Amino acid sequence: LDLKLRPERRNAVKVLLLLDVGGSMEDHVRICEELFSAARSEFRQLEHFYFHNFIYETVWKDNRRRQSERIKTTELLRTFNGDYRVIFVGDAAMSPYEIVQPGGSVEHFNEEAGSVWMQRMTAHFPHLVWLNPEPEERWDWTPSIRLTQELIGNRMFPLTLGGLDRAMVALRRKRINEGSR
């Protein structure tokens, strides 16, 4: 008997997972925890960060220390190259003011609009999608969801099995503007 043992294969794709926490996302904690657990076991190179509502000048690694241990988004852009697949997870439900206006954040005064930060993210990371736990049929009724979709090249997908499949296909594409809903 000649046994040849092979190490377990894990996906070599580099993933940056950005999770919206707090507020309206409280209703989706369980499904987000399941997604995070599955991603952690699937991807060898997985980095995660948290944000609230939209991407601004800082993110954080530990939600319990979100006020004291923030990481500058510019540092994120310097540290992780464009080879990373970026997955935002959030309901994108907020006032459009939070996206398009300096000072729009509900937690702090942001000198630059969230849309500016998202444009930096999409320019740096051509492989970027957004997973939304809200049912897709509700998206058209929420202006901030439509605005977010426009900013990310219509690469928003529902946080369902079918939506995950579509998101993975979109992540394999080379440019962010090639995606469609």
PDB file of C-alpha atoms in Angstrom:
ATOM      1  CA  LEU A   1       0.000   0.000   0.000  1.00  0.00           C
ATOM      2  CA  ASP A   2       1.499   3.301  -1.105  1.00  0.00           C
ATOM      3  CA  LEU A   3      -0.226   6.321   0.461  1.00  0.00           C
ATOM      4  CA  LYS A   4       0.454   9.730  -0.963  1.00  0.00           C
ATOM      5  CA  LEU A   5      -0.794  12.431   1.328  1.00  0.00           C
ATOM      6  CA  ARG A   6      -1.436  15.872  -0.063  1.00  0.00           C
ATOM      7  CA  PRO A   7      -1.971  18.969   2.027  1.00  0.00           C
ATOM      8  CA  GLU A   8      -5.444  20.433   1.993  1.00  0.00           C
ATOM      9  CA  ARG A   9      -5.828  22.927  -0.823  1.00  0.00           C
ATOM     10  CA  ARG A  10      -6.906  26.432   0.044  1.00  0.00           C
ATOM     11  CA  ASN A  11      -7.724  29.173  -2.370  1.00  0.00           C
ATOM     12  CA  ALA A  12      -4.660  31.331  -3.113  1.00  0.00           C
ATOM     13  CA  VAL A  13      -6.761  34.358  -4.056  1.00  0.00           C
ATOM     14  CA  LYS A  14      -6.043  37.371  -1.847  1.00  0.00           C
ATOM     15  CA  VAL A  15      -9.227  38.799  -0.328  1.00  0.00           C
ATOM     16  CA  LEU A  16      -9.903  42.034   1.495  1.00  0.00           C
ATOM     17  CA  LEU A  17     -13.260  41.824   3.298  1.00  0.00           C
ATOM     18  CA  LEU A  18     -14.806  45.107   4.490  1.00  0.00           C
ATOM     19  CA  LEU A  19     -17.814  44.694   6.769  1.00  0.00           C
ATOM     20  CA  ASP A  20     -20.375  47.336   7.683  1.00  0.00           C
ATOM     21  CA  VAL A  21     -21.177  47.109  11.397  1.00  0.00           C
ATOM     22  CA  GLY A  22     -23.758  48.720  13.625  1.00  0.00           C
ATOM     23  CA  GLY A  23     -27.054  50.439  12.996  1.00  0.00           C
ATOM     24  CA  SER A  24     -29.246  48.791  10.380  1.00  0.00           C
ATOM     25  CA  MET A  25     -26.686  45.985   9.966  1.00  0.00           C
ATOM     26  CA  GLU A  26     -27.593  44.593  13.406  1.00  0.00           C
ATOM     27  CA  ASP A  27     -30.415  42.643  11.721  1.00  0.00           C
ATOM     28  CA  HIS A  28     -27.860  40.889   9.503  1.00  0.00           C
ATOM     29  CA  VAL A  29     -25.194  39.895  12.046  1.00  0.00           C
ATOM     30  CA  ARG A  30     -25.822  36.141  11.782  1.00  0.00           C
ATOM     31  CA  ILE A  31     -25.533  35.927   7.997  1.00  0.00           C
ATOM     32  CA  CYS A  32     -22.443  38.154   8.019  1.00  0.00           C
ATOM     33  CA  GLU A  33     -20.815  35.951  10.670  1.00  0.00           C
ATOM     34  CA  GLU A  34     -21.529  32.899   8.509  1.00  0.00           C
ATOM     35  CA  LEU A  35     -20.017  34.600   5.462  1.00  0.00           C
ATOM     36  CA  PHE A  36     -16.934  35.652   7.432  1.00  0.00           C
ATOM     37  CA  SER A  37     -16.458  32.129   8.809  1.00  0.00           C
ATOM     38  CA  ALA A  38     -16.791  30.563   5.350  1.00  0.00           C
ATOM     39  CA  ALA A  39     -14.398  33.090   3.808  1.00  0.00           C
ATOM     40  CA  ARG A  40     -11.834  32.552   6.559  1.00  0.00           C
ATOM     41  CA  SER A  41     -11.803  28.798   5.928  1.00  0.00           C
ATOM     42  CA  GLU A  42     -11.732  29.167   2.126  1.00  0.00           C
ATOM     43  CA  PHE A  43      -9.130  31.862   1.517  1.00  0.00           C
ATOM     44  CA  ARG A  44      -5.561  31.538   2.736  1.00  0.00           C
ATOM     45  CA  GLN A  45      -4.948  35.267   2.398  1.00  0.00           C
ATOM     46  CA  LEU A  46      -7.963  36.985   3.929  1.00  0.00           C
ATOM     47  CA  GLU A  47      -7.778  40.353   5.630  1.00  0.00           C
ATOM     48  CA  HIS A  48     -10.840  41.938   7.171  1.00  0.00           C
ATOM     49  CA  PHE A  49     -11.737  45.425   8.317  1.00  0.00           C
ATOM     50  CA  TYR A  50     -14.863  47.121   9.613  1.00  0.00           C
ATOM     51  CA  PHE A  51     -16.566  50.381   8.697  1.00  0.00           C
ATOM     52  CA  HIS A  52     -19.899  52.004   9.509  1.00  0.00           C
ATOM     53  CA  ASN A  53     -22.322  52.783   6.672  1.00  0.00           C
ATOM     54  CA  PHE A  54     -19.725  53.835   4.091  1.00  0.00           C
ATOM     55  CA  ILE A  55     -15.990  53.948   3.539  1.00  0.00           C
ATOM     56  CA  TYR A  56     -14.314  57.102   4.833  1.00  0.00           C
ATOM     57  CA  GLU A  57     -10.780  57.978   5.922  1.00  0.00           C
ATOM     58  CA  THR A  58     -10.492  55.192   8.530  1.00  0.00           C
ATOM     59  CA  VAL A  59     -11.452  51.557   9.092  1.00  0.00           C
ATOM     60  CA  TRP A  60     -10.766  49.241  12.035  1.00  0.00           C
ATOM     61  CA  LYS A  61      -9.816  45.600  12.706  1.00  0.00           C
ATOM     62  CA  ASP A  62     -11.475  45.098  16.078  1.00  0.00           C
ATOM     63  CA  ASN A  63     -15.008  46.404  16.440  1.00  0.00           C
ATOM     64  CA  ARG A  64     -14.623  46.645  20.237  1.00  0.00           C
ATOM     65  CA  ARG A  65     -11.785  49.114  19.695  1.00  0.00           C
ATOM     66  CA  ARG A  66     -13.294  51.057  16.804  1.00  0.00           C
ATOM     67  CA  GLN A  67     -12.838  54.406  18.542  1.00  0.00           C
ATOM     68  CA  SER A  68      -9.262  53.873  19.711  1.00  0.00           C
ATOM     69  CA  GLU A  69      -7.554  51.713  17.070  1.00  0.00           C
ATOM     70  CA  ARG A  70      -8.470  53.037  13.667  1.00  0.00           C
ATOM     71  CA  ILE A  71      -6.443  52.407  10.524  1.00  0.00           C
ATOM     72  CA  LYS A  72      -6.202  55.092   7.868  1.00  0.00           C
ATOM     73  CA  THR A  73      -7.794  54.107   4.585  1.00  0.00           C
ATOM     74  CA  THR A  74      -4.737  55.551   2.826  1.00  0.00           C
ATOM     75  CA  GLU A  75      -2.685  52.960   4.731  1.00  0.00           C
ATOM     76  CA  LEU A  76      -5.033  50.248   3.482  1.00  0.00           C
ATOM     77  CA  LEU A  77      -4.463  51.463  -0.080  1.00  0.00           C
ATOM     78  CA  ARG A  78      -0.683  51.460   0.457  1.00  0.00           C
ATOM     79  CA  THR A  79      -0.571  48.051   2.128  1.00  0.00           C
ATOM     80  CA  PHE A  80      -2.769  46.011  -0.201  1.00  0.00           C
ATOM     81  CA  ASN A  81      -2.114  46.010  -3.932  1.00  0.00           C
ATOM     82  CA  GLY A  82      -4.629  45.812  -6.753  1.00  0.00           C
ATOM     83  CA  ASP A  83      -4.335  42.011  -6.896  1.00  0.00           C
ATOM     84  CA  TYR A  84      -6.620  41.767  -3.873  1.00  0.00           C
ATOM     85  CA  ARG A  85     -10.270  40.938  -4.446  1.00  0.00           C
ATOM     86  CA  VAL A  86     -12.261  43.418  -2.371  1.00  0.00           C
ATOM     87  CA  ILE A  87     -15.638  42.450  -0.954  1.00  0.00           C
ATOM     88  CA  PHE A  88     -17.743  45.055   0.823  1.00  0.00           C
ATOM     89  CA  VAL A  89     -20.598  43.658   2.898  1.00  0.00           C
ATOM     90  CA  GLY A  90     -23.332  46.037   3.968  1.00  0.00           C
ATOM     91  CA  ASP A  91     -26.908  47.088   3.355  1.00  0.00           C
ATOM     92  CA  ALA A  92     -25.864  50.475   1.891  1.00  0.00           C
ATOM     93  CA  ALA A  93     -28.913  51.959   3.640  1.00  0.00           C
ATOM     94  CA  MET A  94     -28.181  55.491   4.797  1.00  0.00           C
ATOM     95  CA  SER A  95     -28.861  59.052   3.867  1.00  0.00           C
ATOM     96  CA  PRO A  96     -27.289  59.837   0.467  1.00  0.00           C
ATOM     97  CA  TYR A  97     -25.792  62.844   2.290  1.00  0.00           C
ATOM     98  CA  GLU A  98     -23.482  60.372   4.082  1.00  0.00           C
ATOM     99  CA  ILE A  99     -22.048  59.352   0.710  1.00  0.00           C
ATOM    100  CA  VAL A 100     -21.828  62.597  -1.236  1.00  0.00           C
ATOM    101  CA  GLN A 101     -21.063  65.320   1.326  1.00  0.00           C
ATOM    102  CA  PRO A 102     -18.031  66.197   3.434  1.00  0.00           C
ATOM    103  CA  GLY A 103     -19.273  66.048   7.017  1.00  0.00           C
ATOM    104  CA  GLY A 104     -21.937  63.533   6.006  1.00  0.00           C
ATOM    105  CA  SER A 105     -20.809  60.722   8.300  1.00  0.00           C
ATOM    106  CA  VAL A 106     -23.091  60.120  11.270  1.00  0.00           C
ATOM    107  CA  GLU A 107     -20.126  59.245  13.536  1.00  0.00           C
ATOM    108  CA  HIS A 108     -17.548  61.942  12.899  1.00  0.00           C
ATOM    109  CA  PHE A 109     -16.714  64.901  10.679  1.00  0.00           C
ATOM    110  CA  ASN A 110     -15.301  63.524   7.442  1.00  0.00           C
ATOM    111  CA  GLU A 111     -13.362  66.139   5.485  1.00  0.00           C
ATOM    112  CA  GLU A 112     -13.883  64.289   2.212  1.00  0.00           C
ATOM    113  CA  ALA A 113     -17.107  62.727   1.008  1.00  0.00           C
ATOM    114  CA  GLY A 114     -17.485  58.963   1.160  1.00  0.00           C
ATOM    115  CA  SER A 115     -17.877  58.936  -2.626  1.00  0.00           C
ATOM    116  CA  VAL A 116     -14.311  60.288  -2.924  1.00  0.00           C
ATOM    117  CA  TRP A 117     -13.022  57.412  -0.799  1.00  0.00           C
ATOM    118  CA  MET A 118     -15.002  54.857  -2.794  1.00  0.00           C
ATOM    119  CA  GLN A 119     -13.599  56.274  -6.033  1.00  0.00           C
ATOM    120  CA  ARG A 120     -10.103  55.798  -4.601  1.00  0.00           C
ATOM    121  CA  MET A 121     -10.971  52.219  -3.660  1.00  0.00           C
ATOM    122  CA  THR A 122     -12.369  51.365  -7.095  1.00  0.00           C
ATOM    123  CA  ALA A 123      -9.394  52.992  -8.848  1.00  0.00           C
ATOM    124  CA  HIS A 124      -6.923  51.002  -6.733  1.00  0.00           C
ATOM    125  CA  PHE A 125      -8.814  47.695  -6.602  1.00  0.00           C
ATOM    126  CA  PRO A 126     -10.240  46.758 -10.022  1.00  0.00           C
ATOM    127  CA  HIS A 127     -11.682  43.545  -8.559  1.00  0.00           C
ATOM    128  CA  LEU A 128     -14.315  44.897  -6.168  1.00  0.00           C
ATOM    129  CA  VAL A 129     -17.890  43.870  -5.340  1.00  0.00           C
ATOM    130  CA  TRP A 130     -20.490  44.756  -2.727  1.00  0.00           C
ATOM    131  CA  LEU A 131     -22.682  42.084  -1.088  1.00  0.00           C
ATOM    132  CA  ASN A 132     -25.983  43.397   0.233  1.00  0.00           C
ATOM    133  CA  PRO A 133     -28.019  41.376   2.782  1.00  0.00           C
ATOM    134  CA  GLU A 134     -31.200  43.305   1.931  1.00  0.00           C
ATOM    135  CA  PRO A 135     -33.523  41.584  -0.579  1.00  0.00           C
ATOM    136  CA  GLU A 136     -32.666  42.741  -4.087  1.00  0.00           C
ATOM    137  CA  GLU A 137     -36.249  43.740  -4.860  1.00  0.00           C
ATOM    138  CA  ARG A 138     -35.952  46.516  -2.233  1.00  0.00           C
ATOM    139  CA  TRP A 139     -32.825  48.108  -3.652  1.00  0.00           C
ATOM    140  CA  ASP A 140     -34.510  50.451  -6.126  1.00  0.00           C
ATOM    141  CA  TRP A 141     -36.451  52.057  -3.271  1.00  0.00           C
ATOM    142  CA  THR A 142     -33.323  53.147  -1.405  1.00  0.00           C
ATOM    143  CA  PRO A 143     -31.466  56.089  -3.011  1.00  0.00           C
ATOM    144  CA  SER A 144     -28.201  55.310  -1.184  1.00  0.00           C
ATOM    145  CA  ILE A 145     -28.158  51.787  -2.633  1.00  0.00           C
ATOM    146  CA  ARG A 146     -28.577  53.139  -6.167  1.00  0.00           C
ATOM    147  CA  LEU A 147     -25.831  55.684  -5.517  1.00  0.00           C
ATOM    148  CA  THR A 148     -23.481  53.008  -4.162  1.00  0.00           C
ATOM    149  CA  GLN A 149     -24.190  50.808  -7.184  1.00  0.00           C
ATOM    150  CA  GLU A 150     -23.239  53.664  -9.507  1.00  0.00           C
ATOM    151  CA  LEU A 151     -19.999  54.305  -7.609  1.00  0.00           C
ATOM    152  CA  ILE A 152     -18.904  50.671  -7.826  1.00  0.00           C
ATOM    153  CA  GLY A 153     -19.867  50.059 -11.444  1.00  0.00           C
ATOM    154  CA  ASN A 154     -23.073  48.125 -10.664  1.00  0.00           C
ATOM    155  CA  ARG A 155     -21.174  45.369  -8.878  1.00  0.00           C
ATOM    156  CA  MET A 156     -23.616  44.989  -6.002  1.00  0.00           C
ATOM    157  CA  PHE A 157     -25.037  41.519  -5.440  1.00  0.00           C
ATOM    158  CA  PRO A 158     -27.497  40.072  -2.936  1.00  0.00           C
ATOM    159  CA  LEU A 159     -26.024  38.107  -0.038  1.00  0.00           C
ATOM    160  CA  THR A 160     -27.613  34.860  -1.256  1.00  0.00           C
ATOM    161  CA  LEU A 161     -26.103  31.746  -2.848  1.00  0.00           C
ATOM    162  CA  GLY A 162     -27.017  33.029  -6.310  1.00  0.00           C
ATOM    163  CA  GLY A 163     -25.701  36.480  -5.479  1.00  0.00           C
ATOM    164  CA  LEU A 164     -22.426  35.017  -4.204  1.00  0.00           C
ATOM    165  CA  ASP A 165     -22.023  33.062  -7.456  1.00  0.00           C
ATOM    166  CA  ARG A 166     -22.575  36.221  -9.504  1.00  0.00           C
ATOM    167  CA  ALA A 167     -20.186  38.189  -7.279  1.00  0.00           C
ATOM    168  CA  MET A 168     -17.428  35.582  -7.700  1.00  0.00           C
ATOM    169  CA  VAL A 169     -17.814  35.780 -11.487  1.00  0.00           C
ATOM    170  CA  ALA A 170     -17.588  39.582 -11.288  1.00  0.00           C
ATOM    171  CA  LEU A 171     -14.459  39.382  -9.110  1.00  0.00           C
ATOM    172  CA  ARG A 172     -12.701  37.395 -11.832  1.00  0.00           C
ATOM    173  CA  ARG A 173     -13.206  40.211 -14.339  1.00  0.00           C
ATOM    174  CA  LYS A 174     -10.315  42.577 -14.875  1.00  0.00           C
ATOM    175  CA  ARG A 175     -11.921  46.011 -14.605  1.00  0.00           C
ATOM    176  CA  ILE A 176     -14.556  47.304 -12.249  1.00  0.00           C
ATOM    177  CA  ASN A 177     -16.541  48.934 -15.045  1.00  0.00           C
ATOM    178  CA  GLU A 178     -17.078  45.578 -16.800  1.00  0.00           C
ATOM    179  CA  GLY A 179     -19.545  44.444 -14.117  1.00  0.00           C
ATOM    180  CA  SER A 180     -23.276  44.448 -14.378  1.00  0.00           C
ATOM    181  CA  ARG A 181     -26.103  43.568 -12.076  1.00  0.00           C
TER     182      ARG A 181
END
